[in-house]
PDB file of C-alpha atoms in Angstrom:
ATOM      1  CA  UNK A1105      11.489  -6.576  16.420  1.00  0.00           C
ATOM      2  CA  UNK A1106      10.510 -10.316  15.451  1.00  0.00           C
ATOM      3  CA  UNK A1107       6.745 -10.629  13.731  1.00  0.00           C
ATOM      4  CA  UNK A1108       4.419 -12.575  16.005  1.00  0.00           C
ATOM      5  CA  UNK A1109       1.718 -15.409  14.369  1.00  0.00           C
ATOM      6  CA  UNK A1110       1.028 -13.627  11.112  1.00  0.00           C
ATOM      7  CA  UNK A1111      -2.274 -13.023  10.914  1.00  0.00           C
ATOM      8  CA  UNK A1112      -4.569 -12.301   7.827  1.00  0.00           C
ATOM      9  CA  UNK A1113      -4.562  -8.876   6.574  1.00  0.00           C
ATOM     10  CA  UNK A1114      -7.884  -6.708   6.768  1.00  0.00           C
ATOM     11  CA  UNK A1115     -10.060  -5.547   3.870  1.00  0.00           C
ATOM     12  CA  UNK A1116      -9.622  -2.471   2.617  1.00  0.00           C
ATOM     13  CA  UNK A1117     -13.575  -1.363   4.346  1.00  0.00           C
ATOM     14  CA  UNK A1118     -11.988  -2.333   7.762  1.00  0.00           C
ATOM     15  CA  UNK A1119      -8.772  -0.166   7.408  1.00  0.00           C
ATOM     16  CA  UNK A1120     -10.385   2.582   6.356  1.00  0.00           C
ATOM     17  CA  UNK A1121     -13.346   2.009   9.471  1.00  0.00           C
ATOM     18  CA  UNK A1122     -10.204   1.668  11.529  1.00  0.00           C
ATOM     19  CA  UNK A1123      -8.767   5.081  11.120  1.00  0.00           C
ATOM     20  CA  UNK A1124     -11.799   6.854  10.796  1.00  0.00           C
ATOM     21  CA  UNK A1125     -12.464   5.564  14.201  1.00  0.00           C
ATOM     22  CA  UNK A1126      -8.877   6.767  15.219  1.00  0.00           C
ATOM     23  CA  UNK A1127     -10.067  10.442  13.534  1.00  0.00           C
ATOM     24  CA  UNK A1128     -13.179  10.324  15.543  1.00  0.00           C
ATOM     25  CA  UNK A1129     -11.456   9.813  18.913  1.00  0.00           C
ATOM     26  CA  UNK A1130      -8.670  12.581  18.393  1.00  0.00           C
ATOM     27  CA  UNK A1131      -8.778  14.437  15.093  1.00  0.00           C
ATOM     28  CA  UNK A1132      -4.850  15.290  15.712  1.00  0.00           C
ATOM     29  CA  UNK A1133      -2.729  13.293  17.541  1.00  0.00           C
ATOM     30  CA  UNK A1134       0.029  14.562  18.844  1.00  0.00           C
ATOM     31  CA  UNK A1135       3.602  13.007  19.939  1.00  0.00           C
ATOM     32  CA  UNK A1136       5.024  13.123  23.465  1.00  0.00           C
ATOM     33  CA  UNK A1137       8.591  14.170  23.755  1.00  0.00           C
ATOM     34  CA  UNK A1138       9.226  18.017  24.190  1.00  0.00           C
ATOM     35  CA  UNK A1139      11.084  19.719  21.754  1.00  0.00           C
ATOM     36  CA  UNK A1140      11.376  23.601  20.342  1.00  0.00           C
ATOM     37  CA  UNK A1141      11.997  23.576  16.977  1.00  0.00           C
ATOM     38  CA  UNK A1142      13.264  21.303  13.921  1.00  0.00           C
ATOM     39  CA  UNK A1143      16.573  20.720  15.710  1.00  0.00           C
ATOM     40  CA  UNK A1144      15.377  20.077  18.887  1.00  0.00           C
ATOM     41  CA  UNK A1145      13.137  17.873  17.918  1.00  0.00           C
ATOM     42  CA  UNK A1146      15.813  15.738  16.263  1.00  0.00           C
ATOM     43  CA  UNK A1147      18.018  15.586  19.141  1.00  0.00           C
ATOM     44  CA  UNK A1148      15.007  14.480  21.546  1.00  0.00           C
ATOM     45  CA  UNK A1149      14.153  11.409  18.660  1.00  0.00           C
ATOM     46  CA  UNK A1150      17.746  10.360  18.437  1.00  0.00           C
ATOM     47  CA  UNK A1151      17.569  10.713  22.529  1.00  0.00           C
ATOM     48  CA  UNK A1152      14.815   8.800  22.837  1.00  0.00           C
ATOM     49  CA  UNK A1153      16.151   5.113  21.374  1.00  0.00           C
ATOM     50  CA  UNK A1154      15.155   2.392  23.862  1.00  0.00           C
ATOM     51  CA  UNK A1155      14.320   5.405  26.646  1.00  0.00           C
ATOM     52  CA  UNK A1156      10.818   6.451  27.378  1.00  0.00           C
ATOM     53  CA  UNK A1157       9.872   9.724  25.945  1.00  0.00           C
ATOM     54  CA  UNK A1158       8.902  11.048  29.676  1.00  0.00           C
ATOM     55  CA  UNK A1159      12.743  10.165  30.682  1.00  0.00           C
ATOM     56  CA  UNK A1160      13.836  11.747  27.826  1.00  0.00           C
ATOM     57  CA  UNK A1161      12.001  14.543  28.518  1.00  0.00           C
ATOM     58  CA  UNK A1162      13.389  15.451  31.568  1.00  0.00           C
ATOM     59  CA  UNK A1163      16.474  15.357  30.267  1.00  0.00           C
ATOM     60  CA  UNK A1164      16.105  17.394  27.323  1.00  0.00           C
ATOM     61  CA  UNK A1165      14.208  20.625  29.484  1.00  0.00           C
ATOM     62  CA  UNK A1166      17.677  21.461  30.790  1.00  0.00           C
ATOM     63  CA  UNK A1167      19.720  20.533  27.377  1.00  0.00           C
ATOM     64  CA  UNK A1168      17.096  22.768  25.375  1.00  0.00           C
ATOM     65  CA  UNK A1169      17.641  25.669  27.453  1.00  0.00           C
ATOM     66  CA  UNK A1170      21.543  25.662  26.556  1.00  0.00           C
ATOM     67  CA  UNK A1171      21.402  24.353  23.601  1.00  0.00           C
ATOM     68  CA  UNK A1172      18.049  25.337  21.166  1.00  0.00           C
ATOM     69  CA  UNK A1173      20.290  24.982  18.667  1.00  0.00           C
ATOM     70  CA  UNK A1174      22.893  23.520  16.458  1.00  0.00           C
ATOM     71  CA  UNK A1175      25.848  26.266  17.039  1.00  0.00           C
ATOM     72  CA  UNK A1176      25.087  26.329  20.863  1.00  0.00           C
ATOM     73  CA  UNK A1177      25.096  22.477  21.224  1.00  0.00           C
ATOM     74  CA  UNK A1178      28.529  22.855  19.678  1.00  0.00           C
ATOM     75  CA  UNK A1179      29.183  25.179  21.898  1.00  0.00           C
ATOM     76  CA  UNK A1180      28.207  23.184  24.823  1.00  0.00           C
ATOM     77  CA  UNK A1181      30.489  19.974  23.541  1.00  0.00           C
ATOM     78  CA  UNK A1182      30.135  16.396  24.445  1.00  0.00           C
ATOM     79  CA  UNK A1183      31.443  16.532  27.790  1.00  0.00           C
ATOM     80  CA  UNK A1184      28.413  18.999  28.862  1.00  0.00           C
ATOM     81  CA  UNK A1185      26.201  16.947  26.767  1.00  0.00           C
ATOM     82  CA  UNK A1186      26.772  13.892  28.168  1.00  0.00           C
ATOM     83  CA  UNK A1187      26.619  15.282  31.822  1.00  0.00           C
ATOM     84  CA  UNK A1188      22.976  16.643  31.091  1.00  0.00           C
ATOM     85  CA  UNK A1189      21.521  13.186  29.452  1.00  0.00           C
ATOM     86  CA  UNK A1190      23.286  11.022  31.734  1.00  0.00           C
ATOM     87  CA  UNK A1191      19.623   9.831  33.136  1.00  0.00           C
ATOM     88  CA  UNK A1192      19.436   8.746  29.754  1.00  0.00           C
ATOM     89  CA  UNK A1193      20.326   4.842  28.283  1.00  0.00           C
ATOM     90  CA  UNK A1194      23.369   4.863  26.288  1.00  0.00           C
ATOM     91  CA  UNK A1195      23.309   8.016  27.303  1.00  0.00           C
ATOM     92  CA  UNK A1196      27.830   8.120  26.601  1.00  0.00           C
ATOM     93  CA  UNK A1197      26.905   7.064  22.710  1.00  0.00           C
ATOM     94  CA  UNK A1198      23.782   9.231  22.271  1.00  0.00           C
ATOM     95  CA  UNK A1199      25.576  12.634  23.633  1.00  0.00           C
ATOM     96  CA  UNK A1200      28.427  12.051  20.721  1.00  0.00           C
ATOM     97  CA  UNK A1201      25.810  11.542  18.291  1.00  0.00           C
ATOM     98  CA  UNK A1202      24.125  14.774  19.451  1.00  0.00           C
ATOM     99  CA  UNK A1203      27.747  16.823  19.305  1.00  0.00           C
ATOM    100  CA  UNK A1204      28.446  15.245  15.796  1.00  0.00           C
ATOM    101  CA  UNK A1205      25.180  15.693  13.941  1.00  0.00           C
ATOM    102  CA  UNK A1206      24.825  19.147  15.579  1.00  0.00           C
ATOM    103  CA  UNK A1207      28.556  19.809  14.043  1.00  0.00           C
ATOM    104  CA  UNK A1208      27.489  18.082  10.241  1.00  0.00           C
ATOM    105  CA  UNK A1209      23.983  20.221  10.344  1.00  0.00           C
ATOM    106  CA  UNK A1210      26.942  23.586  10.765  1.00  0.00           C
ATOM    107  CA  UNK A1211      29.159  22.532   7.919  1.00  0.00           C
ATOM    108  CA  UNK A1212      26.289  20.863   5.541  1.00  0.00           C
ATOM    109  CA  UNK A1213      23.305  22.352   6.185  1.00  0.00           C
ATOM    110  CA  UNK A1214      23.561  26.210   7.226  1.00  0.00           C
ATOM    111  CA  UNK A1215      22.729  25.138  10.570  1.00  0.00           C
ATOM    112  CA  UNK A1216      19.077  23.567   9.650  1.00  0.00           C
ATOM    113  CA  UNK A1217      17.799  20.443   9.469  1.00  0.00           C
ATOM    114  CA  UNK A1218      17.057  19.201   5.950  1.00  0.00           C
ATOM    115  CA  UNK A1219      14.018  17.943   5.166  1.00  0.00           C
ATOM    116  CA  UNK A1220      14.952  15.151   2.748  1.00  0.00           C
ATOM    117  CA  UNK A1221      15.609  11.764   3.950  1.00  0.00           C
ATOM    118  CA  UNK A1222      18.905  10.981   2.375  1.00  0.00           C
ATOM    119  CA  UNK A1223      20.257  13.944   4.268  1.00  0.00           C
ATOM    120  CA  UNK A1224      18.921  12.852   7.402  1.00  0.00           C
ATOM    121  CA  UNK A1225      20.054   9.450   7.858  1.00  0.00           C
ATOM    122  CA  UNK A1226      23.879  10.753   6.929  1.00  0.00           C
ATOM    123  CA  UNK A1227      23.492  12.204  10.304  1.00  0.00           C
ATOM    124  CA  UNK A1228      25.171  10.533  13.487  1.00  0.00           C
ATOM    125  CA  UNK A1229      22.668   8.667  15.180  1.00  0.00           C
ATOM    126  CA  UNK A1230      19.644   8.591  12.928  1.00  0.00           C
ATOM    127  CA  UNK A1231      18.264   5.947  11.321  1.00  0.00           C
ATOM    128  CA  UNK A1232      14.813   5.426   8.987  1.00  0.00           C
ATOM    129  CA  UNK A1233      12.856   5.518  12.196  1.00  0.00           C
ATOM    130  CA  UNK A1234      13.993   8.580  13.011  1.00  0.00           C
ATOM    131  CA  UNK A1235      13.842  10.183   9.828  1.00  0.00           C
ATOM    132  CA  UNK A1236      10.189   9.494   8.917  1.00  0.00           C
ATOM    133  CA  UNK A1237       9.269  11.018  12.836  1.00  0.00           C
ATOM    134  CA  UNK A1238      11.248  14.333  12.443  1.00  0.00           C
ATOM    135  CA  UNK A1239       9.731  14.474   8.404  1.00  0.00           C
ATOM    136  CA  UNK A1240       6.013  13.699   9.929  1.00  0.00           C
ATOM    137  CA  UNK A1241       6.230  15.755  12.764  1.00  0.00           C
ATOM    138  CA  UNK A1242       8.019  18.831  12.006  1.00  0.00           C
ATOM    139  CA  UNK A1243       8.404  18.583   7.689  1.00  0.00           C
ATOM    140  CA  UNK A1244       4.036  17.435   7.572  1.00  0.00           C
ATOM    141  CA  UNK A1245       5.441  14.454   5.375  1.00  0.00           C
ATOM    142  CA  UNK A1246       2.627  10.866   5.139  1.00  0.00           C
ATOM    143  CA  UNK A1247       5.593   9.196   7.115  1.00  0.00           C
ATOM    144  CA  UNK A1248       5.379   6.100   8.566  1.00  0.00           C
ATOM    145  CA  UNK A1249       7.716   5.603  11.966  1.00  0.00           C
ATOM    146  CA  UNK A1250       7.927   1.985  12.835  1.00  0.00           C
ATOM    147  CA  UNK A1251       9.177   1.632  16.158  1.00  0.00           C
ATOM    148  CA  UNK A1252       7.987  -1.713  18.312  1.00  0.00           C
ATOM    149  CA  UNK A1253       4.490  -0.332  19.378  1.00  0.00           C
ATOM    150  CA  UNK A1254       3.111   0.125  15.683  1.00  0.00           C
ATOM    151  CA  UNK A1255       5.044  -2.924  14.615  1.00  0.00           C
ATOM    152  CA  UNK A1256       3.280  -5.272  17.154  1.00  0.00           C
ATOM    153  CA  UNK A1257      -0.354  -3.470  16.337  1.00  0.00           C
ATOM    154  CA  UNK A1258       0.152  -3.838  12.328  1.00  0.00           C
ATOM    155  CA  UNK A1259       1.011  -7.510  13.192  1.00  0.00           C
ATOM    156  CA  UNK A1260      -1.440  -7.653  15.826  1.00  0.00           C
ATOM    157  CA  UNK A1261      -4.329  -6.530  14.314  1.00  0.00           C
ATOM    158  CA  UNK A1262      -4.045  -7.362  10.758  1.00  0.00           C
ATOM    159  CA  UNK A1263      -3.294  -4.126   9.696  1.00  0.00           C
ATOM    160  CA  UNK A1264       0.081  -4.694   8.376  1.00  0.00           C
ATOM    161  CA  UNK A1265       1.275  -8.212   8.714  1.00  0.00           C
ATOM    162  CA  UNK A1266       4.799  -8.013   8.315  1.00  0.00           C
ATOM    163  CA  UNK A1267       8.145  -9.558   9.158  1.00  0.00           C
ATOM    164  CA  UNK A1268      10.526  -6.499  10.094  1.00  0.00           C
ATOM    165  CA  UNK A1269      10.040  -2.939  10.748  1.00  0.00           C
ATOM    166  CA  UNK A1270      10.541  -1.854   6.566  1.00  0.00           C
ATOM    167  CA  UNK A1271       7.730  -4.335   5.321  1.00  0.00           C
ATOM    168  CA  UNK A1272       4.996  -3.151   8.125  1.00  0.00           C
ATOM    169  CA  UNK A1273       5.432   0.369   6.958  1.00  0.00           C
ATOM    170  CA  UNK A1274       5.599  -0.325   3.249  1.00  0.00           C
ATOM    171  CA  UNK A1275       2.466  -1.937   4.078  1.00  0.00           C
ATOM    172  CA  UNK A1276       0.964   0.457   5.434  1.00  0.00           C
ATOM    173  CA  UNK A1277       2.015   3.071   2.987  1.00  0.00           C
ATOM    174  CA  UNK A1278      -0.384   1.237   0.796  1.00  0.00           C
ATOM    175  CA  UNK A1279      -3.429   0.967   3.014  1.00  0.00           C
ATOM    176  CA  UNK A1280      -3.600   3.103   4.949  1.00  0.00           C
ATOM    177  CA  UNK A1281      -5.983   5.700   3.060  1.00  0.00           C
ATOM    178  CA  UNK A1282      -4.473   9.600   2.001  1.00  0.00           C
ATOM    179  CA  UNK A1283      -6.979  11.436   4.234  1.00  0.00           C
ATOM    180  CA  UNK A1284      -5.789   9.623   7.623  1.00  0.00           C
ATOM    181  CA  UNK A1285      -1.906   9.264   6.570  1.00  0.00           C
ATOM    182  CA  UNK A1286      -0.287  12.525   8.021  1.00  0.00           C
ATOM    183  CA  UNK A1287      -1.569  11.159  11.446  1.00  0.00           C
ATOM    184  CA  UNK A1288      -1.480   7.869  10.897  1.00  0.00           C
ATOM    185  CA  UNK A1289       1.881   7.350  12.700  1.00  0.00           C
ATOM    186  CA  UNK A1290       0.630   8.818  15.825  1.00  0.00           C
ATOM    187  CA  UNK A1291      -2.430   7.047  16.057  1.00  0.00           C
ATOM    188  CA  UNK A1292      -0.496   3.904  15.188  1.00  0.00           C
ATOM    189  CA  UNK A1293       2.232   4.115  18.007  1.00  0.00           C
ATOM    190  CA  UNK A1294      -0.071   5.677  20.754  1.00  0.00           C
ATOM    191  CA  UNK A1295      -2.736   2.642  20.604  1.00  0.00           C
ATOM    192  CA  UNK A1296       0.088   0.195  21.205  1.00  0.00           C
ATOM    193  CA  UNK A1297       1.385   2.437  23.728  1.00  0.00           C
ATOM    194  CA  UNK A1298      -1.748   2.744  25.777  1.00  0.00           C
ATOM    195  CA  UNK A1299      -3.833  -0.337  24.517  1.00  0.00           C
ATOM    196  CA  UNK A1300      -2.612  -2.574  22.709  1.00  0.00           C
ATOM    197  CA  UNK A1301       0.471  -3.447  25.347  1.00  0.00           C
ATOM    198  CA  UNK A1302       2.599  -5.998  24.572  1.00  0.00           C
ATOM    199  CA  UNK A1303       2.226  -8.700  27.402  1.00  0.00           C
ATOM    200  CA  UNK A1304      -1.854  -7.940  27.641  1.00  0.00           C
ATOM    201  CA  UNK A1305      -3.928  -5.809  25.233  1.00  0.00           C
ATOM    202  CA  UNK A1306      -6.534  -4.420  27.067  1.00  0.00           C
ATOM    203  CA  UNK A1307      -8.793  -5.532  24.408  1.00  0.00           C
ATOM    204  CA  UNK A1308     -12.111  -5.009  26.182  1.00  0.00           C
ATOM    205  CA  UNK A1309     -11.885  -1.050  25.703  1.00  0.00           C
ATOM    206  CA  UNK A1310     -10.242  -0.995  22.183  1.00  0.00           C
ATOM    207  CA  UNK A1311     -12.402   1.579  20.127  1.00  0.00           C
ATOM    208  CA  UNK A1312     -10.946  -0.708  16.975  1.00  0.00           C
ATOM    209  CA  UNK A1313     -11.487  -4.170  18.630  1.00  0.00           C
ATOM    210  CA  UNK A1314     -14.354  -4.954  16.341  1.00  0.00           C
ATOM    211  CA  UNK A1315     -11.809  -5.069  13.270  1.00  0.00           C
ATOM    212  CA  UNK A1316      -8.941  -6.228  14.638  1.00  0.00           C
ATOM    213  CA  UNK A1317      -7.692  -9.920  14.055  1.00  0.00           C
ATOM    214  CA  UNK A1318      -6.107 -10.556  17.248  1.00  0.00           C
ATOM    215  CA  UNK A1319      -7.528 -13.618  19.493  1.00  0.00           C
ATOM    216  CA  UNK A1320      -8.420 -14.493  21.653  1.00  0.00           C
ATOM    217  CA  UNK A1321      -9.612 -11.423  22.616  1.00  0.00           C
ATOM    218  CA  UNK A1322      -8.740  -9.910  26.825  1.00  0.00           C
ATOM    219  CA  UNK A1323     -11.350  -9.937  28.337  1.00  0.00           C
ATOM    220  CA  UNK A1324     -11.981  -7.060  31.198  1.00  0.00           C
ATOM    221  CA  UNK A1325     -10.659  -8.182  34.397  1.00  0.00           C
ATOM    222  CA  UNK A1326     -12.457  -9.393  37.705  1.00  0.00           C
ATOM    223  CA  UNK A1327     -13.376  -6.892  39.908  1.00  0.00           C
ATOM    224  CA  UNK A1328     -13.282  -4.623  37.462  1.00  0.00           C
TER     225      UNK A1328
END
């Protein structure tokens, strides 16, 4: 994820106004991955790397019916896991990781998903972004998972101009008002996914356009 042309950081009042607007529109935003419990959430996020949430949900529907726990996933075995998720990109490697992390959860954590970043990141296929998603969604910790959407929004808007995902994450943790921190991750990702799109941001319908640093703003398409 390469940073775009750097813009100036937004003043505190503008940052507060942006998150107040997000909260006004959707007080409790939700992620789009389907899951049953902490374990299936973890697996879904691992599988979502370089894949769409819709594609992951389609593949995990049957997988989670058969294996909603680490023990059931290990019993299912790597070959069956591979076959069930073969519609997802990089499915062979992901299947190995899902099997391996399930075994580690049984061996080291009593079959439970740990709510500790270090322990999560020690699992196969789990990096900082995945750990942050699980900590935020399931354990309600105020973490920021920087994916390509959030990285783009942080840089374009001036909310968090940073050269890499970790830099954007650290800036956001400093500037986002405490009362908005829990849901900030979802607001920003969904905003990047549906409005502040990569090729052509839809500025004409953006609820935070008045504070955003991105220029020139994309006009309403002709004939609309």
